[in-house]
């Protein structure tokens, strides 16, 4: 039907973006499941007053879960191309690094903590930012170097 085998193969960069997208989707879904999310009944749409915690650790709200779902969908869509996967990993990682800084600067009880974020979220955002940028940079270098070295 016109689909070439080459169209069905993904580079390691695209696989990393796809996996990250799936992880974000799963986290977004889990945030809406009572039991997996403790204090589910106290989940607010947004703001620091949401007392719901994913896995009893990460403070979440409806908005926070929706952001994870949208990030996951973006990862799935952008993983379809090499450039999209690279952009998702690098710029998505930058967004998470900025969220980490935001979480450190904004007080946890502040109205500006609208996502909401707690200490566990902050450190997870740092880790996600480093991993995503690292994967985006390292895997795109390897692929672009192999393209130069071994032309098809």
Coordinates of N, CA and C in Angstrom, one line a residue:
X1 N 0.8 -1.2 0.0 CA 0.0 0.0 0.0 C 0.8 1.3 0.0
X2 N 2.1 1.2 -0.5 CA 2.9 2.4 -0.6 C 3.7 2.7 0.6
X3 N 3.6 1.9 1.7 CA 4.3 2.2 2.9 C 5.6 1.4 2.8
X4 N 6.7 2.1 2.9 CA 8.0 1.5 2.8 C 8.5 1.1 4.2
X5 N 9.3 0.1 4.3 CA 9.9 -0.4 5.6 C 10.6 0.8 6.3
X6 N 11.2 1.6 5.5 CA 11.9 2.8 6.1 C 11.0 3.7 6.9
X7 N 9.7 3.8 6.4 CA 8.8 4.7 7.0 C 8.3 4.1 8.4
X8 N 8.5 2.8 8.6 CA 8.0 2.1 9.8 C 9.1 2.1 10.9
X9 N 10.4 2.4 10.5 CA 11.4 2.3 11.5 C 11.6 3.7 12.1
X10 N 11.9 3.7 13.4 CA 12.2 4.9 14.2 C 13.6 4.9 14.6
X11 N 14.2 6.1 14.6 CA 15.5 6.3 15.1 C 15.5 6.2 16.6
X12 N 16.6 6.0 17.3 CA 16.6 6.0 18.7 C 16.1 7.3 19.3
X13 N 16.3 8.4 18.6 CA 15.8 9.7 19.0 C 14.3 9.7 19.0
X14 N 13.7 9.2 18.0 CA 12.2 9.1 17.9 C 11.7 8.1 18.9
X15 N 12.4 7.1 19.2 CA 11.9 6.1 20.2 C 11.9 6.8 21.6
X16 N 12.9 7.5 21.9 CA 13.0 8.2 23.2 C 11.9 9.2 23.3
X17 N 11.6 9.9 22.3 CA 10.4 10.9 22.3 C 9.1 10.1 22.5
X18 N 9.0 9.0 21.8 CA 7.8 8.2 21.9 C 7.6 7.6 23.3
X19 N 8.7 7.1 23.9 CA 8.6 6.6 25.2 C 8.3 7.7 26.2
X20 N 8.9 8.8 26.1 CA 8.6 9.9 27.0 C 7.1 10.4 26.8
X21 N 6.6 10.4 25.6 CA 5.2 10.7 25.4 C 4.3 9.8 26.1
X22 N 4.6 8.5 26.0 CA 3.8 7.4 26.6 C 3.8 7.6 28.1
X23 N 5.0 7.9 28.7 CA 5.1 8.1 30.1 C 4.3 9.2 30.6
X24 N 4.3 10.3 29.8 CA 3.5 11.5 30.2 C 2.0 11.2 30.1
X25 N 1.6 10.4 29.1 CA 0.2 10.0 29.0 C -0.2 9.2 30.2
X26 N 0.6 8.2 30.5 CA 0.3 7.3 31.6 C 0.2 8.1 32.9
X27 N 1.1 9.0 33.2 CA 1.1 9.8 34.4 C -0.2 10.6 34.4
X28 N -0.5 11.2 33.3 CA -1.7 12.0 33.2 C -3.0 11.2 33.5
X29 N -3.1 10.0 33.0 CA -4.2 9.1 33.3 C -4.2 8.7 34.8
X30 N -3.1 8.3 35.3 CA -3.0 7.9 36.7 C -3.4 9.0 37.6
X31 N -3.1 10.2 37.3 CA -3.5 11.3 38.1 C -5.0 11.4 38.3
X32 N -5.8 10.8 37.5 CA -7.3 10.8 37.6 C -7.8 9.5 38.2
X33 N -7.0 8.6 38.7 CA -7.4 7.4 39.2 C -7.4 7.4 40.8
X34 N -8.5 7.3 41.4 CA -8.6 7.3 42.9 C -7.8 6.1 43.4
X35 N -7.1 6.3 44.4 CA -6.2 5.2 45.0 C -4.8 5.4 44.5
X36 N -4.6 5.5 43.2 CA -3.3 5.8 42.7 C -2.9 7.2 43.1
X37 N -4.0 8.1 43.1 CA -3.9 9.4 43.5 C -4.6 9.5 44.9
X38 N -3.8 9.8 45.9 CA -4.3 9.9 47.3 C -5.1 11.2 47.5
X39 N -6.0 11.2 48.4 CA -6.8 12.4 48.6 C -7.5 12.9 47.4
X40 N -7.9 11.9 46.5 CA -8.5 12.2 45.2 C -9.7 13.2 45.3
X41 N -10.5 13.0 46.4 CA -11.7 13.8 46.5 C -11.4 15.3 46.8
X42 N -10.2 15.6 47.2 CA -9.8 17.0 47.5 C -9.0 17.6 46.3
X43 N -9.0 16.9 45.2 CA -8.3 17.5 44.0 C -9.1 18.7 43.5
X44 N -8.3 19.8 43.4 CA -8.9 21.0 42.8 C -8.6 21.1 41.3
X45 N -9.3 22.0 40.6 CA -8.9 22.2 39.2 C -7.5 22.7 39.0
X46 N -7.1 23.7 39.9 CA -5.8 24.3 39.8 C -5.5 24.9 41.2
X47 N -4.3 25.2 41.4 CA -3.9 25.9 42.6 C -3.3 25.1 43.7
X48 N -2.7 25.8 44.6 CA -1.9 25.1 45.7 C -2.8 24.4 46.7
X49 N -4.1 24.7 46.7 CA -5.0 24.1 47.6 C -5.4 22.6 47.3
X50 N -5.0 22.2 46.2 CA -5.3 20.8 45.8 C -4.4 19.9 46.7
X51 N -5.1 19.0 47.4 CA -4.4 18.1 48.4 C -4.3 16.7 47.8
X52 N -4.5 16.5 46.5 CA -4.4 15.2 45.8 C -2.9 15.0 45.5
X53 N -2.4 13.8 45.7 CA -1.0 13.4 45.4 C -0.9 12.1 44.7
X54 N -0.3 12.2 43.5 CA -0.1 11.1 42.7 C 0.9 10.2 43.4
X55 N 0.6 8.9 43.6 CA 1.4 8.0 44.3 C 1.7 8.4 45.7
X56 N 0.8 9.3 46.3 CA 1.0 9.8 47.6 C 2.2 10.8 47.8
X57 N 2.8 11.2 46.6 CA 4.0 11.9 46.7 C 4.0 13.3 45.9
X58 N 3.5 13.2 44.7 CA 3.5 14.3 43.8 C 2.2 15.1 43.8
X59 N 2.2 16.3 44.2 CA 0.9 17.1 44.3 C 0.4 17.3 42.9
X60 N -0.9 17.0 42.7 CA -1.5 17.2 41.4 C -2.9 17.9 41.5
X61 N -3.3 18.4 40.4 CA -4.6 19.0 40.2 C -5.1 18.5 38.9
X62 N -6.4 18.9 38.6 CA -6.9 18.6 37.3 C -6.0 19.2 36.2
X63 N -5.7 20.5 36.4 CA -4.8 21.2 35.4 C -3.5 20.5 35.2
X64 N -2.9 20.1 36.3 CA -1.6 19.4 36.3 C -1.7 18.1 35.5
X65 N -2.8 17.3 35.7 CA -3.0 16.1 35.0 C -3.2 16.4 33.5
X66 N -4.0 17.4 33.2 CA -4.2 17.8 31.8 C -2.9 18.2 31.1
X67 N -2.1 18.9 31.8 CA -0.8 19.3 31.2 C 0.0 18.0 30.9
X68 N 0.0 17.0 31.8 CA 0.7 15.8 31.5 C 0.1 15.1 30.2
X69 N -1.2 15.0 30.2 CA -1.8 14.4 29.0 C -1.5 15.1 27.7
X70 N -1.5 16.4 27.7 CA -1.2 17.2 26.5 C 0.3 17.0 26.1
X71 N 1.2 17.0 27.1 CA 2.6 16.8 26.9 C 2.8 15.4 26.3
X72 N 2.0 14.4 26.8 CA 2.1 13.1 26.2 C 1.7 13.0 24.8
X73 N 0.5 13.7 24.5 CA 0.1 13.7 23.1 C 1.0 14.4 22.2
X74 N 1.6 15.5 22.7 CA 2.7 16.2 21.9 C 3.8 15.2 21.6
X75 N 4.3 14.5 22.6 CA 5.4 13.6 22.4 C 5.1 12.5 21.4
X76 N 3.8 12.0 21.4 CA 3.5 10.9 20.4 C 3.4 11.5 19.0
X77 N 2.9 12.7 18.9 CA 2.8 13.3 17.6 C 4.2 13.7 17.0
X78 N 5.0 14.3 17.9 CA 6.3 14.8 17.4 C 7.3 13.7 17.2
X79 N 7.1 12.5 17.9 CA 8.0 11.4 17.7 C 7.9 10.8 16.3
X80 N 6.9 11.2 15.5 CA 6.7 10.7 14.1 C 7.8 11.2 13.2
X81 N 8.5 12.3 13.5 CA 9.6 12.8 12.7 C 10.9 13.0 13.5
X82 N 12.0 12.9 12.9 CA 13.3 13.1 13.6 C 13.4 14.5 14.2
X83 N 13.0 15.6 13.4 CA 13.1 16.9 13.9 C 12.1 17.2 15.0
X84 N 10.9 16.6 14.8 CA 9.9 16.7 15.9 C 10.3 16.1 17.2
X85 N 10.9 14.9 17.1 CA 11.3 14.2 18.3 C 12.4 15.0 19.0
X86 N 13.4 15.5 18.2 CA 14.4 16.3 18.8 C 13.9 17.6 19.5
X87 N 13.0 18.3 18.8 CA 12.4 19.5 19.4 C 11.6 19.1 20.7
X88 N 10.8 18.0 20.7 CA 10.1 17.6 21.8 C 11.0 17.4 23.0
X89 N 12.0 16.6 22.8 CA 12.9 16.3 23.9 C 13.7 17.5 24.4
X90 N 14.3 18.3 23.5 CA 15.1 19.4 24.0 C 14.2 20.5 24.5
X91 N 13.2 21.0 23.8 CA 12.4 22.1 24.3 C 11.5 21.7 25.4
X92 N 11.0 20.4 25.3 CA 10.2 19.9 26.5 C 11.1 19.8 27.7
X93 N 12.3 19.4 27.6 CA 13.2 19.4 28.7 C 13.5 20.8 29.3
X94 N 13.6 21.8 28.4 CA 13.8 23.1 28.8 C 12.6 23.6 29.6
X95 N 11.4 23.3 29.1 CA 10.2 23.7 29.8 C 10.2 23.1 31.2
X96 N 10.6 21.8 31.4 CA 10.7 21.2 32.7 C 11.8 21.8 33.6
X97 N 12.9 22.2 33.0 CA 13.9 22.9 33.8 C 13.4 24.3 34.3
X98 N 12.6 25.0 33.4 CA 12.0 26.2 33.8 C 11.0 26.0 34.9
X99 N 10.2 24.9 34.8 CA 9.2 24.6 35.9 C 9.9 24.3 37.2
X100 N 11.1 23.6 37.1 CA 11.9 23.4 38.3 C 12.3 24.7 39.0
X101 N 12.8 25.6 38.2 CA 13.2 26.9 38.7 C 12.0 27.6 39.3
X102 N 10.9 27.6 38.6 CA 9.6 28.2 39.0 C 9.2 27.6 40.4
X103 N 9.3 26.3 40.5 CA 8.9 25.6 41.7 C 9.8 26.0 42.9
X104 N 11.0 26.3 42.6 CA 12.0 26.7 43.7 C 11.7 28.1 44.1
X105 N 11.3 29.0 43.2 CA 11.2 30.4 43.5 C 9.8 30.7 44.1
X106 N 8.8 30.1 43.6 CA 7.4 30.4 44.1 C 7.1 29.5 45.3
X107 N 6.6 30.2 46.3 CA 6.2 29.5 47.6 C 5.1 28.5 47.3
X108 N 5.2 27.4 48.0 CA 4.2 26.3 47.9 C 2.8 26.7 48.2
X109 N 2.7 27.7 49.2 CA 1.4 28.2 49.6 C 1.0 29.4 48.9
X110 N 1.7 29.8 47.9 CA 1.5 31.1 47.1 C 0.4 30.9 46.1
X111 N -0.5 31.9 45.9 CA -1.4 31.8 44.8 C -0.8 31.6 43.4
X112 N 0.5 32.0 43.3 CA 1.2 31.8 42.0 C 1.6 30.3 41.7
X113 N 1.4 29.5 42.8 CA 1.7 28.0 42.6 C 0.4 27.4 42.1
X114 N 0.0 27.8 40.8 CA -1.3 27.4 40.3 C -1.3 26.0 39.7
X115 N -0.1 25.4 39.5 CA -0.1 24.1 38.7 C -0.7 22.9 39.6
X116 N -0.5 22.6 40.8 CA 0.5 23.0 41.8 C 1.7 22.2 41.8
X117 N 2.7 22.7 42.5 CA 4.0 22.0 42.6 C 4.4 21.9 44.1
X118 N 5.0 20.7 44.4 CA 5.6 20.6 45.7 C 7.1 20.2 45.5
X119 N 7.8 19.9 46.6 CA 9.2 19.5 46.5 C 9.5 18.3 45.7
X120 N 8.6 17.3 45.8 CA 8.8 16.1 45.0 C 8.7 16.4 43.5
X121 N 7.7 17.3 43.2 CA 7.5 17.7 41.8 C 8.7 18.4 41.3
X122 N 9.2 19.3 42.1 CA 10.4 20.1 41.7 C 11.6 19.3 41.3
X123 N 11.9 18.3 42.2 CA 13.1 17.5 41.9 C 12.8 16.5 40.7
X124 N 11.6 16.1 40.6 CA 11.2 15.3 39.4 C 11.4 16.1 38.1
X125 N 11.0 17.4 38.2 CA 11.1 18.3 37.0 C 12.5 18.5 36.6
X126 N 13.4 18.6 37.6 CA 14.8 18.8 37.4 C 15.3 17.5 36.6
X127 N 15.0 16.4 37.2 CA 15.4 15.1 36.6 C 14.9 15.0 35.1
X128 N 13.6 15.2 35.0 CA 13.0 15.1 33.6 C 13.7 16.1 32.7
X129 N 13.9 17.3 33.1 CA 14.6 18.3 32.2 C 15.9 17.8 31.8
X130 N 16.7 17.3 32.7 CA 18.1 16.9 32.4 C 18.0 15.7 31.4
X131 N 17.2 14.7 31.7 CA 17.1 13.5 30.9 C 16.6 13.9 29.5
X132 N 15.5 14.7 29.4 CA 15.0 15.0 28.1 C 16.0 15.8 27.2
X133 N 16.6 16.8 27.8 CA 17.6 17.6 27.0 C 18.8 16.7 26.7
X134 N 19.2 15.9 27.6 CA 20.3 15.0 27.4 C 20.0 14.0 26.3
X135 N 18.9 13.4 26.3 CA 18.5 12.5 25.2 C 18.4 13.2 23.9
X136 N 17.8 14.4 23.9 CA 17.6 15.1 22.7 C 18.9 15.5 22.0
X137 N 19.9 16.0 22.9 CA 21.2 16.4 22.3 C 22.0 15.2 22.0
X138 N 22.1 14.2 22.9 CA 23.0 13.0 22.6 C 22.5 12.2 21.4
X139 N 21.2 11.9 21.4 CA 20.7 11.0 20.3 C 20.7 11.7 19.0
X140 N 20.5 13.1 19.0 CA 20.5 13.8 17.7 C 21.9 13.9 17.2
X141 N 22.9 14.0 18.0 CA 24.3 14.1 17.6 C 24.7 12.7 17.0
X142 N 24.4 11.7 17.6 CA 24.7 10.3 17.2 C 24.1 10.1 15.8
X143 N 22.8 10.4 15.6 CA 22.1 10.2 14.4 C 22.7 11.1 13.3
X144 N 22.9 12.4 13.6 CA 23.5 13.3 12.6 C 24.9 12.9 12.2
X145 N 25.7 12.4 13.1 CA 27.1 12.0 12.8 C 27.0 10.8 11.9
X146 N 26.1 9.8 12.2 CA 26.1 8.6 11.4 C 25.6 8.9 10.0
X147 N 24.7 9.9 9.9 CA 24.2 10.3 8.6 C 25.3 10.9 7.8
X148 N 26.2 11.7 8.4 CA 27.4 12.2 7.7 C 28.4 11.2 7.3
X149 N 28.6 10.2 8.2 CA 29.6 9.2 8.0 C 29.2 8.1 7.0
X150 N 27.9 7.8 7.1 CA 27.4 6.7 6.3 C 26.2 7.2 5.5
X151 N 26.5 7.9 4.4 CA 25.3 8.3 3.6 C 24.6 7.2 3.0
X152 N 23.3 7.4 2.9 CA 22.4 6.3 2.4 C 22.2 6.5 0.9

